[in-house]
Tab-separated table of C-alpha atoms in Angstrom:
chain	number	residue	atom	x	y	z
A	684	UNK	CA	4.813	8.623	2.472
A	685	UNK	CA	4.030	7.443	5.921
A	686	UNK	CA	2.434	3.968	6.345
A	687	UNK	CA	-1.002	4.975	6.665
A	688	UNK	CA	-1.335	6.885	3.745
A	689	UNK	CA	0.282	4.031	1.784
A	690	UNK	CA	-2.011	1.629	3.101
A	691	UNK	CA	-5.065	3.996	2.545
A	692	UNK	CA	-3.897	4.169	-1.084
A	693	UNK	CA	-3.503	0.559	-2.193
A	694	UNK	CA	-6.827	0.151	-0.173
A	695	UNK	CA	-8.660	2.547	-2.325
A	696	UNK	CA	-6.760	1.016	-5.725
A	697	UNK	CA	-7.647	-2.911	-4.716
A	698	UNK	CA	-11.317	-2.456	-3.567
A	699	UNK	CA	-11.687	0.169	-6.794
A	700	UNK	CA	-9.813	-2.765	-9.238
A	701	UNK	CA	-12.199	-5.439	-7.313
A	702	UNK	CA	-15.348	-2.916	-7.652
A	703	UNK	CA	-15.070	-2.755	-11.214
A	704	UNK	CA	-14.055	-6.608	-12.161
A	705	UNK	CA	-17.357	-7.692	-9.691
A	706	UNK	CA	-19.568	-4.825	-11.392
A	707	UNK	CA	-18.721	-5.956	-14.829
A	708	UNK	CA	-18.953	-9.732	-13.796
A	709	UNK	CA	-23.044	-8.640	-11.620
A	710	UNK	CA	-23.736	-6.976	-14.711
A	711	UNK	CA	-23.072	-9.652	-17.259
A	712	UNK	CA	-25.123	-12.226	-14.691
A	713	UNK	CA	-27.833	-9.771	-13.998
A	714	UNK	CA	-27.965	-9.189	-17.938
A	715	UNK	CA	-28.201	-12.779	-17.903
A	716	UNK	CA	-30.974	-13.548	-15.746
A	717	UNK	CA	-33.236	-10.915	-16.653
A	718	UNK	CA	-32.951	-11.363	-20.352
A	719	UNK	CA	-33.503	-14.921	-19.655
A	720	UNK	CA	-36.390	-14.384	-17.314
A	721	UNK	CA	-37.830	-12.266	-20.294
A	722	UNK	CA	-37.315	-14.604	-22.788
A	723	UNK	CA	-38.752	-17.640	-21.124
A	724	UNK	CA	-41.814	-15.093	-20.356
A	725	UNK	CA	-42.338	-14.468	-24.326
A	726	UNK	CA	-41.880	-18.726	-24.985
A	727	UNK	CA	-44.300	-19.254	-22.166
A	728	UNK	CA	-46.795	-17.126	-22.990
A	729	UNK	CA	-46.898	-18.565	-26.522
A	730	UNK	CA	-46.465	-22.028	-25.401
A	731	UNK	CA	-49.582	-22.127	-23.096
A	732	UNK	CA	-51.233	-20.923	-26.079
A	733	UNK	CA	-50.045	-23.465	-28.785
A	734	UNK	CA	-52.010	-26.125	-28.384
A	735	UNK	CA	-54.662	-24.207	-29.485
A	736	UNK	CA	-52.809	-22.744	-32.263
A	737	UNK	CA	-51.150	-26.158	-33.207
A	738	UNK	CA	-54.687	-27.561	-33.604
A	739	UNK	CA	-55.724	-24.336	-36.147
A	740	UNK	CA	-52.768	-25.160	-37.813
A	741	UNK	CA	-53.379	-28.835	-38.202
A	742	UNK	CA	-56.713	-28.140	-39.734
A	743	UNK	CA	-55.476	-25.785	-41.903
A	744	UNK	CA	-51.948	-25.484	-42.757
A	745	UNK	CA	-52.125	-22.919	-44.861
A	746	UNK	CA	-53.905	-19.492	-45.565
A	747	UNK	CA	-54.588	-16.786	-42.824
A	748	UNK	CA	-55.445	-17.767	-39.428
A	749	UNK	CA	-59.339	-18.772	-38.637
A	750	UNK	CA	-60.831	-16.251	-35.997
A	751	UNK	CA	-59.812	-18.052	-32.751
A	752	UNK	CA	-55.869	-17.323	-33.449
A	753	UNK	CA	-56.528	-14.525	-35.056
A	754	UNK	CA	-57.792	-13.414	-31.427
A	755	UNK	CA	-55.443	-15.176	-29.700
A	756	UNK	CA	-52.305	-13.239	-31.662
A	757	UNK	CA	-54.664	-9.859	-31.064
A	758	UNK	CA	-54.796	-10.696	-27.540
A	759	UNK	CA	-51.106	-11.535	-27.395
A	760	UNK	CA	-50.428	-8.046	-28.893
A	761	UNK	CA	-52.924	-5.695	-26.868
A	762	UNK	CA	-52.141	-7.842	-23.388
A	763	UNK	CA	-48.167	-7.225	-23.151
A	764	UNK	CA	-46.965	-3.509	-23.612
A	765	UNK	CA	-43.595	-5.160	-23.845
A	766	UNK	CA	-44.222	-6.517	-27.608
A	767	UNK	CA	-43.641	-4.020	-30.273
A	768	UNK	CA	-44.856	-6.255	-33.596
A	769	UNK	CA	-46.085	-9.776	-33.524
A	770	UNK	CA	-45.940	-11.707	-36.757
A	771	UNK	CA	-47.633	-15.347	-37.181
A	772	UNK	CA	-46.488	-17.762	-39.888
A	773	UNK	CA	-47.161	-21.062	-41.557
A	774	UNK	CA	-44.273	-23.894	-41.401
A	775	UNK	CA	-43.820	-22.740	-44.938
A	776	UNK	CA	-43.265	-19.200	-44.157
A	777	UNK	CA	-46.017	-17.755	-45.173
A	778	UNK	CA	-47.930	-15.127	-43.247
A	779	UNK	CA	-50.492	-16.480	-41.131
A	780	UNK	CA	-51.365	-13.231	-39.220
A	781	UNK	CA	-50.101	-9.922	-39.088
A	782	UNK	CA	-51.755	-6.816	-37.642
A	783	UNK	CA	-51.774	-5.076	-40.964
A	784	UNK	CA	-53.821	-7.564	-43.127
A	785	UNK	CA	-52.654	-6.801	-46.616
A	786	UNK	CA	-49.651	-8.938	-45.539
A	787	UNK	CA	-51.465	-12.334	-44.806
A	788	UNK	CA	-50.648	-14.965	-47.165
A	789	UNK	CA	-47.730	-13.085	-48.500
A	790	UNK	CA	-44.595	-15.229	-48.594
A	791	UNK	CA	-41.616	-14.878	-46.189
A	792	UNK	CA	-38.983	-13.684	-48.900
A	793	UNK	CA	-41.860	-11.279	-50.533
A	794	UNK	CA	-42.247	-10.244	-47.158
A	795	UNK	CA	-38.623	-9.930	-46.006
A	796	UNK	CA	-37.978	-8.277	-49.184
A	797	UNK	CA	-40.611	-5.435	-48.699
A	798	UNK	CA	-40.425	-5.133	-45.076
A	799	UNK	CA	-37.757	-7.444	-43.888
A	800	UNK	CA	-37.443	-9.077	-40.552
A	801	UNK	CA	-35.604	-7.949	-37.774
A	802	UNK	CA	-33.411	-11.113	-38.090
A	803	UNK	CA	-32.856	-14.238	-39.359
A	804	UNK	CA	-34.473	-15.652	-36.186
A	805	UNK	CA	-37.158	-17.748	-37.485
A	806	UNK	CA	-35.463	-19.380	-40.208
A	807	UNK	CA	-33.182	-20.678	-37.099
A	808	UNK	CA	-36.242	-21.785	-35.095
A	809	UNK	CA	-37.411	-23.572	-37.971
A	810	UNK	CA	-34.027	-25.148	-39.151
A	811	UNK	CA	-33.542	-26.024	-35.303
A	812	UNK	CA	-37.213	-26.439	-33.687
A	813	UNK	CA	-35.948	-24.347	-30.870
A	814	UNK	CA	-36.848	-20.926	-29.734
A	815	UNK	CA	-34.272	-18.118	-31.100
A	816	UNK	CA	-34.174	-15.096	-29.452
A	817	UNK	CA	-31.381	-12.099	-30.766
A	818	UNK	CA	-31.015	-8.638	-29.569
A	819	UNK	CA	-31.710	-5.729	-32.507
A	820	UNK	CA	-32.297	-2.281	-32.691
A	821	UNK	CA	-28.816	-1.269	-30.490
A	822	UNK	CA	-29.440	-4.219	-27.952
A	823	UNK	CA	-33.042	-2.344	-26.820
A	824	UNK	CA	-35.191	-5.291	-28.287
A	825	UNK	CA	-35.164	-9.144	-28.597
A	826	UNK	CA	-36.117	-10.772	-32.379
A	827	UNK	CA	-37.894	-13.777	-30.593
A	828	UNK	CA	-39.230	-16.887	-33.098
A	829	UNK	CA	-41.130	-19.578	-31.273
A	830	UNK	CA	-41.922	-22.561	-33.387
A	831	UNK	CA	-44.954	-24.471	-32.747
A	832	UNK	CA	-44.143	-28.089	-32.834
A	833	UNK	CA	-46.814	-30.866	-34.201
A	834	UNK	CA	-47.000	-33.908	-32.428
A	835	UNK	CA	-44.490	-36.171	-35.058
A	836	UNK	CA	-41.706	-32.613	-33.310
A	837	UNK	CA	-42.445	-31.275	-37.029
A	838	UNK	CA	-42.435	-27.291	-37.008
A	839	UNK	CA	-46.314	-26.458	-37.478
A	840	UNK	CA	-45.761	-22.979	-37.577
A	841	UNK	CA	-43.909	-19.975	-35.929
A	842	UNK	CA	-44.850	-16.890	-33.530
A	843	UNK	CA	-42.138	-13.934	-34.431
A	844	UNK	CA	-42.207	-11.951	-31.752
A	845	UNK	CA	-40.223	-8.688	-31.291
A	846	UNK	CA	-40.185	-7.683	-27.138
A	847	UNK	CA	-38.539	-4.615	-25.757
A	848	UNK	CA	-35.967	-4.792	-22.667
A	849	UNK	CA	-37.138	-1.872	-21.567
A	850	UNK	CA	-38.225	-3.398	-18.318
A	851	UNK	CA	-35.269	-5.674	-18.091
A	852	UNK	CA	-33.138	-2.749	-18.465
A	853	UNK	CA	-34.399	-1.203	-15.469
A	854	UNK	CA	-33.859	-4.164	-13.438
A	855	UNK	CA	-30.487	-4.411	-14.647
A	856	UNK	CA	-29.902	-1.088	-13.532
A	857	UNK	CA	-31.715	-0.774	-10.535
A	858	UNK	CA	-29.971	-3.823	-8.946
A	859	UNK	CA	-26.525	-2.418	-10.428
A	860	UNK	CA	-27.842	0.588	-8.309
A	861	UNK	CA	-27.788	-1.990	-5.254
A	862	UNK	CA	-24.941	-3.781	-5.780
A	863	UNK	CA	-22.971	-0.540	-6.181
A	864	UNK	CA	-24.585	0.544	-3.063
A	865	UNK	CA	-24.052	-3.012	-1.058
A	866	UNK	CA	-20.605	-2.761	-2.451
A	867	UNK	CA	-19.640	0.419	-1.032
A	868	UNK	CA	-21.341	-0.325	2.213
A	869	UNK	CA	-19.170	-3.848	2.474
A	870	UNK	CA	-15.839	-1.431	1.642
A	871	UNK	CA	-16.497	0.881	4.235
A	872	UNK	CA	-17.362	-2.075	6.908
A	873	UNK	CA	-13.825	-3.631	5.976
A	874	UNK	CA	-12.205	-0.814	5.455
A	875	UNK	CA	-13.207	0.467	9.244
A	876	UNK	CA	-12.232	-2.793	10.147
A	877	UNK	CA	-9.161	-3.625	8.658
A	878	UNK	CA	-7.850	0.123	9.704
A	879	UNK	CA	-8.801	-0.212	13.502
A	880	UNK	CA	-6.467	-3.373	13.081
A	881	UNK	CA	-3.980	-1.261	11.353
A	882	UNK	CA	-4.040	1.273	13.967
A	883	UNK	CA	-4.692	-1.293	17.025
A	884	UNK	CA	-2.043	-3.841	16.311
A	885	UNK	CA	0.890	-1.794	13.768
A	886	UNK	CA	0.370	2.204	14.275
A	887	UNK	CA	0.227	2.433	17.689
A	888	UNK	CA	3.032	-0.191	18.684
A	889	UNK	CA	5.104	1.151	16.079
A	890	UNK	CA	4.324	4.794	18.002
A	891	UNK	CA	5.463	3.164	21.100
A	892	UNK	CA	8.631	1.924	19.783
A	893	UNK	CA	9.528	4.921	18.655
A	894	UNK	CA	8.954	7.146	20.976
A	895	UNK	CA	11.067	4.218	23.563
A	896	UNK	CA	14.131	4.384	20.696
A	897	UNK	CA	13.956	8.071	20.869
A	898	UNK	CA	14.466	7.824	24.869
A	899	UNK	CA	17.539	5.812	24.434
A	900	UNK	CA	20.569	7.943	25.319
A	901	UNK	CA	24.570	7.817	25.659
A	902	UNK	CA	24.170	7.254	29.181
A	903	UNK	CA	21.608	4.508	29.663
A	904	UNK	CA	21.606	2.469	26.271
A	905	UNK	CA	18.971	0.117	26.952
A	906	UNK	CA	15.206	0.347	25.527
A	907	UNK	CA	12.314	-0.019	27.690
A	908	UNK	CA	9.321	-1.651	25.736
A	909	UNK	CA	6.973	-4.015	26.624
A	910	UNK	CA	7.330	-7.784	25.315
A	911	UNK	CA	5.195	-7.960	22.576
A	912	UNK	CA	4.837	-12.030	20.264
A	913	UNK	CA	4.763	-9.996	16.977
A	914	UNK	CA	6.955	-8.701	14.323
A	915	UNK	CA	7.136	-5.685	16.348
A	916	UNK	CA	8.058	-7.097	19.132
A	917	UNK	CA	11.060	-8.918	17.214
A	918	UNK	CA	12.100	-5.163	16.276
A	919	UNK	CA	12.207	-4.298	19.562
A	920	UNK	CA	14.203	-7.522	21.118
A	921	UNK	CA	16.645	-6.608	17.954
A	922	UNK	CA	17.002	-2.903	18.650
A	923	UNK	CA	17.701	-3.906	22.541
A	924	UNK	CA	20.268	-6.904	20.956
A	925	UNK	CA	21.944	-3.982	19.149
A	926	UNK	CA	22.065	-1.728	22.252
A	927	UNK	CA	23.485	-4.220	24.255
A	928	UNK	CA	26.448	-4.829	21.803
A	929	UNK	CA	26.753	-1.173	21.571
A	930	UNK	CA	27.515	-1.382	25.277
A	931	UNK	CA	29.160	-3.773	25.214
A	932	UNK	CA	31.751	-2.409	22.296
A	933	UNK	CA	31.940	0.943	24.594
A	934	UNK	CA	32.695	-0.576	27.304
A	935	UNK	CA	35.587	-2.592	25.534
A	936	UNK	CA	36.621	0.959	24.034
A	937	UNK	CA	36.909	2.663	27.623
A	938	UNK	CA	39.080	-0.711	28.827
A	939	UNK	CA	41.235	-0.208	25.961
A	940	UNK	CA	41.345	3.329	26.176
A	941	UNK	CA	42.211	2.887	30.125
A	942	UNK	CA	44.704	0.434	28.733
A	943	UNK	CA	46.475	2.507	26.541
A	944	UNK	CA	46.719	5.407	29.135
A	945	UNK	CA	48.344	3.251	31.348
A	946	UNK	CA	50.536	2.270	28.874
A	947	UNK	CA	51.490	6.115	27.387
A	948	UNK	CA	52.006	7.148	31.065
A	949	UNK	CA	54.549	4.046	31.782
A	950	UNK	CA	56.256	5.375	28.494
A	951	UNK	CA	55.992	9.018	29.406
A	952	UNK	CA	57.524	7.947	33.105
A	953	UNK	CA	60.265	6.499	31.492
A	954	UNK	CA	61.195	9.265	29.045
A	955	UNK	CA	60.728	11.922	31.604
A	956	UNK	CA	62.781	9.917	34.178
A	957	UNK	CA	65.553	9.817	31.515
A	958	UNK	CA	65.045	13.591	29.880
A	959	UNK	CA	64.083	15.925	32.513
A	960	UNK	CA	66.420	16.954	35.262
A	961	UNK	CA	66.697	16.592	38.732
A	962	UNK	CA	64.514	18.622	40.112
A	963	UNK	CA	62.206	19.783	37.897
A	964	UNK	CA	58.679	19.138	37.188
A	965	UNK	CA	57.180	17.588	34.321
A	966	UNK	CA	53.839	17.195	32.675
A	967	UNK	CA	52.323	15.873	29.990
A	968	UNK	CA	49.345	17.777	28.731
A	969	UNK	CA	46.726	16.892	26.304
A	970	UNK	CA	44.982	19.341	23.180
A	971	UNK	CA	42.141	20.014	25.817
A	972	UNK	CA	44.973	21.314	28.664
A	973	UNK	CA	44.156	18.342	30.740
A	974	UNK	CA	47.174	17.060	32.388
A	975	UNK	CA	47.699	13.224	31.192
A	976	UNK	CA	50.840	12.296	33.243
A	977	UNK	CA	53.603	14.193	35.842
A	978	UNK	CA	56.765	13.160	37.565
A	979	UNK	CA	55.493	14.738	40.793
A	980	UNK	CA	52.649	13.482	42.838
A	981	UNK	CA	49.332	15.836	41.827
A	982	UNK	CA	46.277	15.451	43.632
A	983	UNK	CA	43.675	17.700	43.175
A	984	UNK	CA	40.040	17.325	45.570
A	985	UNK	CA	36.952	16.039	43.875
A	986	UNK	CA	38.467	15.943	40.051
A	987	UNK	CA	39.435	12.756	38.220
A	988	UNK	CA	40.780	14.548	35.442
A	989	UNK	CA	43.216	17.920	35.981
A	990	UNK	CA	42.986	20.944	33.979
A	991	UNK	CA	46.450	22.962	33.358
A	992	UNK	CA	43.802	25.976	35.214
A	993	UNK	CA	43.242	23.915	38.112
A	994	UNK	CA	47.024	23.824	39.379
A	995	UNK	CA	48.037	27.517	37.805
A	996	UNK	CA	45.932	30.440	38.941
A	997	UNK	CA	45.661	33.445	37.070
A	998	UNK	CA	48.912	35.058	38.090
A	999	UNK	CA	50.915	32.562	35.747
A	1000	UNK	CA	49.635	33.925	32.807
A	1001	UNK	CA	53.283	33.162	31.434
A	1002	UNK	CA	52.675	29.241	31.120
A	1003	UNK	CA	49.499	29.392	29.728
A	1004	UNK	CA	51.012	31.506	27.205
A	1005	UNK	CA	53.953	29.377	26.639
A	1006	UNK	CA	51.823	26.493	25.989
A	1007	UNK	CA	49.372	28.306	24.062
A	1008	UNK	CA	52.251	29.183	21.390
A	1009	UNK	CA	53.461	25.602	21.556
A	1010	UNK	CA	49.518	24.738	20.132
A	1011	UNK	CA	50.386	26.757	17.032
A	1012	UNK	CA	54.102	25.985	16.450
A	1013	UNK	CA	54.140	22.448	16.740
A	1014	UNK	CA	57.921	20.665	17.558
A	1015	UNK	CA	59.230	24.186	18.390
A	1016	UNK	CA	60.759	24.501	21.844
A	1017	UNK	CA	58.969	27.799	23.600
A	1018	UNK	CA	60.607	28.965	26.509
A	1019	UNK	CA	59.493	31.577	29.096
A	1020	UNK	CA	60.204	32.459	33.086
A	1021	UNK	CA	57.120	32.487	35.801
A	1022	UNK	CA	57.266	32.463	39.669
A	1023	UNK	CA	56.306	29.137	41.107
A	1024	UNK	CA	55.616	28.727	44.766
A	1025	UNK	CA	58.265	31.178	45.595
A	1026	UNK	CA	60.929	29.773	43.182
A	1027	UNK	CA	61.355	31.509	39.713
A	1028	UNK	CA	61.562	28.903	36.870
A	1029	UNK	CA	62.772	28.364	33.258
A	1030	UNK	CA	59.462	27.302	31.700
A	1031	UNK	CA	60.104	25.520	28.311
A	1032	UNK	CA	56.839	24.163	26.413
A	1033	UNK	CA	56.510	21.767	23.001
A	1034	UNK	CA	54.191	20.123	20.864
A	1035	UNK	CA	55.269	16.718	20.220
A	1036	UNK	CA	54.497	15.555	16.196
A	1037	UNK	CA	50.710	14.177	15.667
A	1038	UNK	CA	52.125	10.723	14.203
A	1039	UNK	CA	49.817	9.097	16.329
A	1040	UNK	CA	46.227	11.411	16.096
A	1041	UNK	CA	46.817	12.743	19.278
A	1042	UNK	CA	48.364	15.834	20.541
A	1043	UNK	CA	50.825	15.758	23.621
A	1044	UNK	CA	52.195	19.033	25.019
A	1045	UNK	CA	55.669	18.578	27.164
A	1046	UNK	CA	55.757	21.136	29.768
A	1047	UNK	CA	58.713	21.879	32.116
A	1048	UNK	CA	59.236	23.430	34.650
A	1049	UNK	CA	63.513	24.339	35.773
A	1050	UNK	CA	64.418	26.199	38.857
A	1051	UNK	CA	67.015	28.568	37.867
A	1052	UNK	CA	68.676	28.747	41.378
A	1053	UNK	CA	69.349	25.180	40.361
A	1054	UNK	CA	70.672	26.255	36.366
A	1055	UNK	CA	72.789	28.755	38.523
């Protein structure tokens, strides 16, 4: 997998792990602040309506409620689509309004026995003087209990309210609806971003360097790329390090090489001088035919290295015979006759044993006038 598509991948994996983690974490705070913002609604409204209602109460603690709440908890009822039931009570828990009057009065277990409450939410408002508010009916509605406080902070009575989050739902979801939105705007912007850097500043240098280590050959071993401050750039200064020791280990190969050919042809003079006769000519051939060392002075124009071909035309078949069969029967002495300038000659030919990896051919040539 090639570095963009690697890089496109964990992309798409962080900014979808980050999506979901900051769309879980919006939605909890956006559940948050709605829910709240409805909930201090529902207190509100009921608070800027209790000192009305705290007075009723004061004058008459217990019973049904006098005409003016009873209007006020009507008006609370028809005004807000939002509130499903709305349930008024005494501070002893008795029934103080309710839309459906054969309830007033009634006592708040005879009433939570027949009906029931939603929750336990205004015993906690009364136990703790403190609005409750707890979600019921699968999370679509708030229990709310707002206790109206006397002025010794005594609980005078309770509003039980029951609100849908209908509307809050919507908000939730319409600004989820934005933030996914935002969010995958904001991805796109870095992603553009952050992959015109990739291709900018990595893809296309690392291009360049490629194509320059792909020009590098056996005969010029030296990379041509421009000095870059980067990592890249550090590849490239390596890369023309190694090529430089690379040269610098041929060049000590060819020395030794040159080296040890001087050396084999100062043995090979000295074995020839002591082997061949007087007279005859000597060569030392390699398994390519070219001719490594001779006891005669051989010269031929333009050519640093000599081919057997070169200094035997076609009309000595015989040697290149002889020292073809030497090839295939190495340390066997193979002996044949060929005209040579004028002279006919013994021609003998033989492999010398590869001890060393290398294979040397001997290859004489004896006058017979001189055998004679």
């Amino acid at each position: 997998m090639k570095l963009t598509s690697k890089w496109i991948l964990w992309f798409v994996l962080v900014t979808v792990y980050a999506s979901v983690i900051g769309g879980l974490f919006y939605y909890n705070l956006f559940k948050f602040v709605f829910d709240k913002k409805l909930q201090n609604e529902m207190v509100e409204m009921v608070r800027f309506r209790a000192p009305t209602l705290v007075q009723g109460l004061a004058a008459r603690p217990k019973g049904e409620a006098p005409f003016v709440e009873a209007e006020i908890m009507k008006g609370l009822a028809r005004n807000d689509d939002r509130i499903s039931s709305l349930i008024y009570l005494n501070y002893d828990g008795s029934i103080r309004w309710h839309e459906n009057i054969k309830f007033l009065r009634m006592p708040y277990s005879d009433y939570n026995t027949s009906v029931g409450f939603e929750t336990n939410a205004v015993v906690q408002a009364m136990n703790d003087r403190l609005p409750r508010a707890i979600l019921t009916r699968d999370g679509n509605y708030y229990d709310m209990a707002i206790p109206l406080l006397a002025k010794d902070n005594m609980v005078a009575g309770v509003v039980n309210v029951t609100v849908s989050r209908e509307n809050a739902k919507k908000l939730i979801h319409s600004s989820m609806v934005r933030y996914v939105f935002g969010a995958f705007i904001m991805i796109l912007l870095i992603g553009g971003v952050l992959y015109l850097f990739l291709l900018l500043k990595i893809l296309r240098p690392l291009q360049g360097l490629k194509d320059s280590i792909e020009a590098v050959s056996l005969n010029n071993l030296s990379l041509v790329y421009g000095e870059r401050k980067d990592e890249i750039g550090d590849v490239a200064e390596s890369v023309k390090s190694l090529l430089a020791k690379i040269r610098e280990d041929i060049k000590s190969l060819e020395n030794v090489e040159i080296m040890s050919l001087e050396k084999e042809q100062k043995w090979w003079k000295t074995i020839l001088a002591v082997t061949v006769p007087k007279g005859s000519r000597a060569m030392v051939i390699d398994e390519n035919n070219n001719i490594l060392y001779t006891n005669f002075e051989l010269k031929v124009p333009g050519k640093d290295t000599v081919h057997l071909l070169d200094i035997f035309d076609g009309r000595q078949q015989e040697i290149i015979q002889v020292v073809g069969e030497a090839l295939e029967n190495p340390t066997k002495v193979l002996r044949g006759s060929v005209v040579n300038k004028d002279v006919q000659c013994l021609v003998k030919a033989v492999q010398l044993p590869d001890d060393a990896g290398k294979n040397r051919i001997v290859l004489v040539l004896e006058p017979e006038s001189d055998k004679k």
